[in-house]
Amino acid sequence: MSERWLVVPGDLITEEKVKLGPNVYVEGGKVYSKVVGLAEVKEGVARVIPLEGRYIPREGDPVIGIVVDVKIPGYDIDLNSPYKAFLPNEELSEEASYGDVIIATVKRVDAVKNALLEKGNILRGGELITINPKKIPRVIGKKRSMLNLLQTLTGVTIMVGANGRIWLYGKNADIAKEAIFKIEQEAHTSGLTDRITKFIEEEMHGRRGNQA
Amino acid sequence: MAGEVIRPDGRSYEDLRDTIRIEAGVLDRADGSAYLEWGTTIRLVKVPAQEEKKLSKWSEKWPMVSVVERREDHVLAEFPKPLWKLIDELKDVEVVREYLRGNKVFVAVYGPREPIPRHEASPYRAILRYRYTMSPFSVPERKSPKPSRRETEISMVSRLALEKVLFLEEFPMTMIDVFAEVISADAGTRVAALTAASVALADAGIPMRDLPAAVAVGKICSDGNCAIVADLNKKEEDMEGAVDLPMVVLPRKEEFTLLQMDGRVSREELEEMLELGIRKAKEINRIQREALLRKYERVSGNDE
């Protein structure tokens, strides 16, 4: 595992010549952090993985939104973001109404960051939770490892939106939910996968014990 | 500046007040928040009546050593932390309790969020709002809850001081709201609020060039002697001929984004004050950093 360390805005990351990743800036040839987060210099790129902040739409992101307005050409979608999103009718196979939960992909982001969505689907039933959007990468894990772990261990269907919304469907949804909140709390620590595995196994075991 | 000036609470010239505590992420409804306490820790002491002579001698020298209540066989007296060593010189004393006299500020940051009113939004950057308010109960005499001219003005200069530090251009068509509520005031509330606001903004994840630290330095005079001092408290600010210079410093580049002054000083004195301010701001910056890092260390503490 590469080295990561906690930084606050204005902290020096490196004096070497590197490419700039997200959340860093250059001044006088030195690279500094813009936010509170985990700094990392890997393969000649300096970046800071932020720990706080709201969701800003990016092209290609899978997102989970709520229909806030039904218009003739499509739907206005709330993305838990300062920016608005629009989903055209032809990107949704069925008709949605106010309050429906939609999973979609960000197709385009315009100059003032409002998003155009595509490939929409309505999510019915289940449960919707919201966490800090900056902790979503940790919920998904490297190559979806954490998400696969959550799904196999609990048997819950989980849809994760990059905007911090997570949709859960299944019998053990409450265990998966608690595990996700635990990941959110401890996102900046290492050895998280092992702790989550242990946590879920204990919870599942406790449940079986109670039923017997 | 030949003779010596004695600070009312017994601090040396360059000392900040003894307690500056910041906690980040204290309000769960806000996107970012901070709570700050900045003041003097006072010990309330029960002193036998026959020791009162010593007390009155001390309080002549340091006005913040004071008798608050007289009872039959004893008196209750207050001692600020820098003068606690005096307590040991008294016979049969008893420390009743300890409390903080100073500034207490809550700061909440919301945003970036949808701008209201919409017509104020800019397609080039986020608009920043800063609202500094003092609670009616923050001062001994009730302060009218109506926003005063003073508060409006402090809000504006504070906003200007922070605008330069934030990467507002990353969030077009949005608004960032900063609310600073002073719930207890004892001189230097605007710098206390700004110090907390910069922690709250970082806690909200808003990109910044640096963590700005705010501090006030000043000049106090007594018996014709004057001294440049850091972090004036209410007693000092009210002294005859006192000068107060609140400032916001970007500690890394040693730049100022706010400088205000109340009083008159010479050019040499001003330069000395700015230099002292930078050094003190760096001290405050360390407290701010620790506050932010502590928020995450608290969580990783429960590893095992």
XYZ file of C-alpha atoms in Angstrom:
516
model
C 0.000 0.000 0.000
C 1.322 3.438 -0.883
C 1.892 6.055 1.742
C -0.957 8.406 2.574
C -1.101 11.065 5.221
C -3.667 13.508 6.639
C -3.351 17.079 5.424
C -5.224 20.349 5.954
C -5.547 23.237 3.458
C -2.201 24.881 2.729
C -0.089 21.892 3.758
C 2.919 21.167 1.575
C 2.596 17.905 -0.329
C 5.778 17.841 -2.352
C 8.496 20.129 -3.699
C 9.213 17.791 -6.593
C 7.951 18.250 -10.104
C 4.817 16.147 -10.342
C 1.585 16.055 -12.266
C -1.355 17.594 -10.463
C -4.199 15.377 -9.389
C -7.405 16.581 -7.772
C -7.486 18.996 -4.801
C -3.949 20.308 -5.044
C -2.499 23.572 -6.343
C 0.921 24.889 -7.236
C 2.569 28.005 -5.918
C 6.205 28.848 -6.512
C 6.861 25.383 -7.891
C 5.613 23.616 -4.772
C 2.468 21.541 -4.457
C -0.018 22.295 -1.659
C -3.292 20.802 -0.528
C -6.583 22.625 -1.016
C -8.664 20.556 1.390
C -8.684 18.350 4.447
C -7.874 14.883 3.195
C -5.409 12.118 2.589
C -2.428 13.192 0.503
C -0.664 10.797 -1.809
C 2.153 11.037 -4.350
C 1.956 8.032 -6.614
C 3.412 7.438 -10.079
C 4.366 11.097 -10.424
C 0.914 12.406 -9.582
C 0.178 14.363 -6.404
C -3.382 14.225 -5.189
C -5.476 14.680 -2.103
C -8.409 12.408 -1.444
C -10.912 14.730 0.206
C -12.734 13.762 3.388
C -15.492 16.367 3.284
C -17.511 18.206 0.711
C -20.633 18.058 -1.379
C -21.195 16.198 -4.621
C -20.250 18.022 -7.821
C -21.480 16.229 -10.988
C -18.827 14.629 -13.200
C -19.314 12.961 -16.559
C -19.708 9.197 -16.355
C -20.683 9.094 -12.665
C -23.462 6.714 -11.690
C -25.881 8.701 -9.544
C -29.050 8.076 -7.557
C -31.512 10.942 -7.645
C -35.040 11.818 -6.692
C -37.587 13.232 -9.161
C -38.442 16.755 -8.027
C -40.315 17.957 -11.085
C -42.048 16.321 -14.042
C -41.868 18.382 -17.230
C -42.896 17.689 -20.799
C -39.391 16.870 -22.143
C -38.245 15.026 -19.011
C -37.571 15.160 -15.297
C -35.730 17.443 -12.917
C -33.680 15.273 -10.580
C -32.298 16.171 -7.172
C -28.764 14.816 -6.815
C -27.966 15.886 -3.239
C -25.758 18.520 -4.831
C -25.794 22.294 -5.299
C -26.281 21.608 -9.007
C -29.396 20.534 -10.851
C -29.803 17.513 -13.090
C -32.167 16.752 -15.943
C -33.201 13.351 -17.288
C -34.902 13.400 -20.735
C -37.956 11.192 -21.292
C -36.239 8.997 -23.881
C -33.609 7.950 -21.334
C -36.236 6.333 -19.098
C -38.216 3.311 -20.314
C -41.249 3.959 -18.137
C -43.025 6.984 -16.780
C -41.827 8.324 -13.458
C -43.590 10.632 -11.073
C -42.677 13.074 -8.344
C -40.675 11.425 -5.541
C -39.480 8.390 -7.543
C -35.932 7.232 -6.942
C -33.905 7.047 -10.145
C -30.504 5.558 -10.905
C -28.812 7.108 -13.922
C -25.449 8.063 -15.394
C -24.171 11.601 -15.866
C -23.916 12.108 -19.622
C -22.774 15.696 -19.767
C -21.958 18.535 -17.392
C -22.341 22.072 -18.723
C -20.253 25.193 -18.039
C -22.088 25.945 -14.812
C -21.951 22.288 -13.767
C -25.583 21.365 -14.251
C -25.875 17.720 -15.296
C -27.649 15.946 -18.129
C -28.430 12.333 -17.247
C -28.844 9.193 -19.354
C -29.730 5.504 -18.937
C -32.255 6.073 -16.186
C -34.023 3.348 -14.252
C -36.583 3.611 -11.496
C -35.671 1.910 -8.224
C -38.773 0.563 -6.503
C -39.053 -0.600 -2.913
C -35.954 -0.976 -0.801
C -34.380 1.732 1.261
C -32.443 4.873 0.372
C -29.686 6.229 2.592
C -27.418 9.240 2.185
C -23.793 9.407 3.292
C -20.953 11.849 2.740
C -20.345 11.668 -1.045
C -16.579 11.882 -0.565
C -16.629 8.531 1.241
C -18.334 6.688 -1.612
C -15.048 5.431 -3.169
C -14.367 3.623 0.098
C -17.806 1.990 0.084
C -17.097 0.700 -3.409
C -13.476 -0.252 -2.757
C -10.721 -1.149 -5.197
C -12.297 -2.888 -8.201
C -15.603 -2.917 -6.297
C -14.079 -5.180 -3.625
C -15.843 -3.618 -0.650
C -19.193 -3.504 -2.416
C -18.915 -7.152 -3.495
C -17.996 -8.059 0.058
C -21.061 -6.262 1.434
C -23.354 -7.907 -1.093
C -22.047 -11.459 -0.685
C -21.914 -11.379 3.088
C -25.339 -9.861 3.650
C -27.167 -10.970 0.495
C -28.509 -7.424 0.046
C -28.749 -5.796 -3.382
C -26.847 -2.505 -3.163
C -26.804 0.324 -5.704
C -24.279 3.073 -5.038
C -24.503 6.555 -6.486
C -21.400 8.736 -6.653
C -23.522 11.506 -5.139
C -23.653 9.845 -1.722
C -26.988 8.083 -2.069
C -27.134 4.325 -1.606
C -30.125 2.116 -2.342
C -30.476 -1.173 -0.458
C -32.901 -3.986 -1.133
C -33.054 -7.268 0.767
C -33.716 -9.002 4.047
C -30.550 -7.930 5.860
C -30.641 -4.331 4.622
C -30.253 -2.989 8.152
C -26.959 -4.836 8.683
C -25.622 -3.607 5.355
C -26.741 -0.116 6.293
C -24.866 -0.187 9.581
C -21.788 -1.532 7.837
C -21.957 1.344 5.338
C -22.239 3.910 8.117
C -19.233 2.298 9.747
C -17.279 2.605 6.505
C -18.296 6.271 6.295
C -17.054 6.910 9.839
C -13.740 5.143 9.352
C -13.113 5.856 5.685
C -9.695 7.421 6.299
C -8.280 4.486 8.276
C -6.504 1.408 6.943
C -7.396 -2.232 7.441
C -11.045 -1.368 6.950
C -12.010 -4.430 4.900
C -11.039 -6.824 7.673
C -12.949 -4.843 10.267
C -16.060 -4.690 8.101
C -15.920 -8.445 7.402
C -15.675 -9.094 11.119
C -18.479 -6.645 11.884
C -20.894 -8.191 9.371
C -20.075 -11.752 10.360
C -20.698 -10.956 14.008
C -23.989 -9.247 13.212
C -25.188 -12.071 10.950
C -24.148 -14.678 13.451
C -25.967 -12.855 16.253
C -29.105 -12.803 14.148
C -29.016 -16.534 13.380
C -28.390 -17.195 17.075
C -31.484 -15.242 18.046
C -33.712 -17.120 15.659
C -32.611 -20.557 16.830
C 8.827 52.879 26.112
C 11.260 52.906 28.984
C 9.266 51.679 31.966
C 7.396 48.470 32.386
C 3.695 48.013 31.677
C 1.840 45.425 33.712
C -0.958 43.556 31.978
C -4.098 43.298 34.127
C -4.073 39.506 34.083
C -0.335 39.123 34.631
C 0.540 37.902 31.145
C 3.821 38.841 29.528
C 3.590 41.093 26.466
C 3.632 38.463 23.775
C 1.410 35.842 25.409
C -1.937 34.922 23.945
C -4.689 34.269 26.439
C -4.063 30.976 28.170
C -6.914 28.953 26.698
C -7.614 28.628 22.979
C -9.627 25.532 22.184
C -11.210 24.639 18.868
C -13.348 21.677 17.972
C -14.284 20.897 14.365
C -17.492 19.299 13.161
C -19.706 20.008 16.160
C -23.012 20.719 14.389
C -24.494 17.820 12.462
C -26.964 19.832 10.385
C -24.270 22.027 8.872
C -21.856 21.000 6.110
C -18.981 22.237 8.255
C -18.765 23.695 11.723
C -16.479 24.658 14.558
C -16.728 25.696 18.170
C -14.072 27.908 19.657
C -13.250 29.019 23.177
C -10.672 31.752 23.592
C -10.074 33.301 26.964
C -8.573 33.266 30.409
C -9.137 30.449 32.860
C -10.086 31.930 36.196
C -9.879 30.247 39.574
C -12.352 31.236 42.218
C -10.604 30.971 45.559
C -11.853 31.072 49.146
C -9.403 33.160 51.173
C -9.442 33.719 54.966
C -10.332 37.327 55.869
C -6.958 38.061 57.470
C -5.268 37.521 54.071
C -7.314 40.243 52.399
C -4.562 42.814 52.716
C -2.389 40.816 50.345
C -5.265 40.564 47.903
C -5.857 44.277 47.725
C -2.138 44.871 47.157
C -2.178 42.432 44.258
C -5.327 43.713 42.684
C -3.832 47.179 42.628
C -1.021 45.778 40.512
C -3.098 43.290 38.481
C -6.741 44.464 38.253
C -7.906 40.996 37.231
C -7.114 39.656 40.673
C -10.275 40.757 42.372
C -12.467 40.123 45.365
C -15.931 39.134 44.221
C -17.645 38.543 47.555
C -17.010 39.205 51.242
C -18.327 36.805 53.868
C -17.927 36.813 57.647
C -14.598 35.068 57.964
C -13.471 34.760 54.372
C -13.591 36.375 50.944
C -14.022 34.919 47.469
C -11.430 36.097 44.986
C -10.710 35.499 41.313
C -7.245 34.696 39.951
C -6.474 34.558 36.215
C -4.340 31.597 35.186
C -1.036 33.497 34.686
C -1.228 34.543 38.354
C -2.155 31.196 39.890
C 1.254 31.008 41.509
C 0.106 33.777 43.854
C -2.529 31.470 45.318
C 0.215 29.370 46.904
C 1.401 32.399 48.856
C -1.865 32.541 50.783
C -2.582 30.551 53.915
C -5.592 28.208 54.237
C -6.894 28.804 50.722
C -9.366 26.636 48.949
C -10.012 26.583 45.194
C -13.780 26.664 44.783
C -13.981 26.274 41.038
C -12.472 27.122 37.661
C -14.125 28.778 34.689
C -13.302 30.379 31.409
C -13.764 34.096 30.889
C -13.530 34.895 27.231
C -14.947 34.453 23.771
C -17.097 31.533 22.769
C -18.099 31.242 19.152
C -20.049 28.758 17.080
C -19.511 28.802 13.326
C -21.658 26.900 10.849
C -20.871 26.638 7.144
C -23.498 25.629 4.597
C -22.647 25.024 1.015
C -21.865 25.222 -1.723
C -25.618 25.286 -2.101
C -28.292 26.724 -4.336
C -28.050 30.524 -4.236
C -30.874 32.511 -2.729
C -31.817 34.955 -4.161
C -31.017 33.425 -7.533
C -30.248 36.704 -9.280
C -27.179 37.224 -7.102
C -25.555 34.053 -8.410
C -22.520 34.368 -10.638
C -21.630 31.984 -13.480
C -17.960 32.528 -12.630
C -17.759 31.839 -8.907
C -19.626 30.971 -5.779
C -20.900 33.887 -3.745
C -19.711 33.950 -0.165
C -21.862 35.184 2.679
C -20.533 35.835 6.135
C -22.874 36.666 8.976
C -21.342 37.695 12.262
C -23.805 38.054 15.118
C -23.538 38.518 18.830
C -26.131 36.879 21.025
C -28.118 39.185 23.293
C -26.648 37.314 26.271
C -23.025 37.434 25.101
C -22.215 40.635 27.011
C -23.064 41.795 30.564
C -25.562 44.401 29.342
C -28.170 42.914 27.032
C -27.251 43.491 23.413
C -30.188 44.237 21.173
C -30.826 41.253 18.897
C -31.211 43.592 15.952
C -28.133 43.377 13.687
C -26.128 46.445 14.618
C -24.065 48.581 12.323
C -20.987 47.118 13.971
C -22.049 43.547 13.193
C -22.910 44.357 9.585
C -19.516 45.946 9.114
C -17.604 43.110 10.758
C -19.529 40.655 8.591
C -18.436 42.500 5.489
C -14.738 42.794 6.305
C -14.671 39.169 7.431
C -16.219 38.089 4.167
C -13.624 40.038 2.205
C -10.855 38.500 4.315
C -12.009 34.971 3.473
C -12.957 35.489 -0.181
C -9.289 35.731 -1.157
C -8.492 32.414 0.487
C -11.186 30.238 -1.052
C -11.217 28.731 -4.547
C -14.684 30.145 -5.186
C -14.326 29.738 -8.949
C -14.732 25.970 -8.553
C -18.399 26.337 -7.692
C -20.180 28.612 -10.208
C -23.841 29.477 -9.580
C -23.735 28.551 -5.912
C -23.557 30.217 -2.544
C -21.512 29.456 0.551
C -23.005 30.614 3.828
C -20.910 31.195 6.928
C -22.718 31.945 10.181
C -20.622 33.040 13.141
C -22.521 33.378 16.392
C -20.714 34.847 19.352
C -22.316 33.455 22.481
C -19.842 34.967 24.904
C -17.732 38.039 24.242
C -14.609 39.429 25.865
C -12.683 41.505 23.285
C -11.357 40.138 20.032
C -14.581 38.426 18.966
C -14.083 39.104 15.275
C -10.723 37.353 15.264
C -12.139 34.519 17.334
C -15.001 34.161 14.855
C -12.652 34.257 11.857
C -10.302 31.699 13.398
C -13.239 29.368 13.939
C -14.696 30.158 10.504
C -11.554 29.052 8.731
C -11.694 25.705 10.565
C -15.394 25.356 9.744
C -14.785 26.088 6.053
C -12.053 23.450 5.907
C -14.394 21.064 7.718
C -17.024 21.703 5.031
C -14.494 20.568 2.422
C -14.336 23.915 0.653
C -11.028 24.249 -1.232
C -8.732 26.878 0.315
C -5.250 28.227 -0.349
C -4.319 28.154 3.326
C -5.882 28.016 6.765
C -6.172 31.695 7.679
C -5.550 32.492 11.330
C -6.821 35.638 12.981
C -5.357 37.460 15.942
C -5.374 40.938 17.438
C -2.303 42.762 18.644
C -2.246 46.155 20.276
C -0.567 48.731 22.395
C -1.409 49.448 26.001
C -0.119 52.280 28.133
C -0.006 52.969 31.833
C 1.757 55.766 33.729
C 3.271 57.069 30.517
C 4.829 53.745 29.579
C 3.601 51.857 26.553
C 4.055 48.320 25.312
C 3.147 46.316 22.219
C 1.114 43.329 23.380
C -0.664 40.385 21.790
C -4.328 39.454 22.143
C -5.900 42.213 24.233
C -8.694 41.257 26.586
C -11.646 43.432 27.513
C -9.852 45.093 30.455
C -6.916 46.024 28.246
C -9.019 47.184 25.329
C -10.819 49.608 27.654
C -7.579 51.114 28.982
C -6.852 54.779 28.284
C -5.047 55.139 24.950
C -5.175 51.454 24.033
C -4.630 50.543 20.393
C -6.160 47.402 18.935
C -5.216 45.910 15.573
C -7.155 42.814 14.514
C -5.704 40.947 11.572
C -6.143 37.854 9.456
C -2.902 36.202 8.398
C -2.257 33.518 5.812
C 0.449 31.826 7.872
C 2.368 30.124 5.089
C 2.943 33.180 2.909
C 2.738 35.658 5.776
C 0.141 37.685 3.929
C -2.651 39.735 5.462
C -6.241 39.606 4.283
C -7.641 41.784 7.036
C -6.108 44.689 8.941
C -8.150 47.052 11.007
C -6.976 49.517 13.586
C -8.519 51.438 16.375
C -6.164 54.122 17.772
C -2.890 55.713 16.773
C 0.621 54.264 16.497
C 3.885 55.270 14.891
C 5.224 53.573 11.806
C 7.870 51.684 13.816
C 5.242 50.492 16.276
C 2.993 49.315 13.461
C 5.795 47.280 11.938
C 6.521 45.726 15.295
C 2.845 44.910 15.716
C 2.570 43.252 12.307
C 5.625 41.153 12.978
C 4.222 40.059 16.339
C 0.856 39.345 14.708
C 2.410 36.989 12.178
C 4.189 35.044 14.899
C 1.027 34.755 16.989
C -1.069 33.791 13.956
C 1.286 30.882 13.373
C 0.663 29.729 16.930
C -3.082 29.880 16.331
C -2.664 28.086 13.029
C -1.179 25.125 14.889
C -4.267 24.952 17.124
C -6.515 25.092 14.047
C -4.623 22.270 12.338
C -4.762 20.115 15.431
C -8.516 20.697 15.687
C -9.054 19.466 12.132
C -6.739 16.475 12.429
C -8.192 15.493 15.804
C -11.589 14.980 14.229
C -10.195 12.064 12.240
C -7.784 10.727 14.801
C -10.727 10.383 17.170
C -12.223 7.840 14.790
C -9.059 5.931 13.997
C -8.517 5.655 17.754
C -11.117 2.895 17.982
C -9.122 0.663 15.648
C -8.553 -2.048 18.191
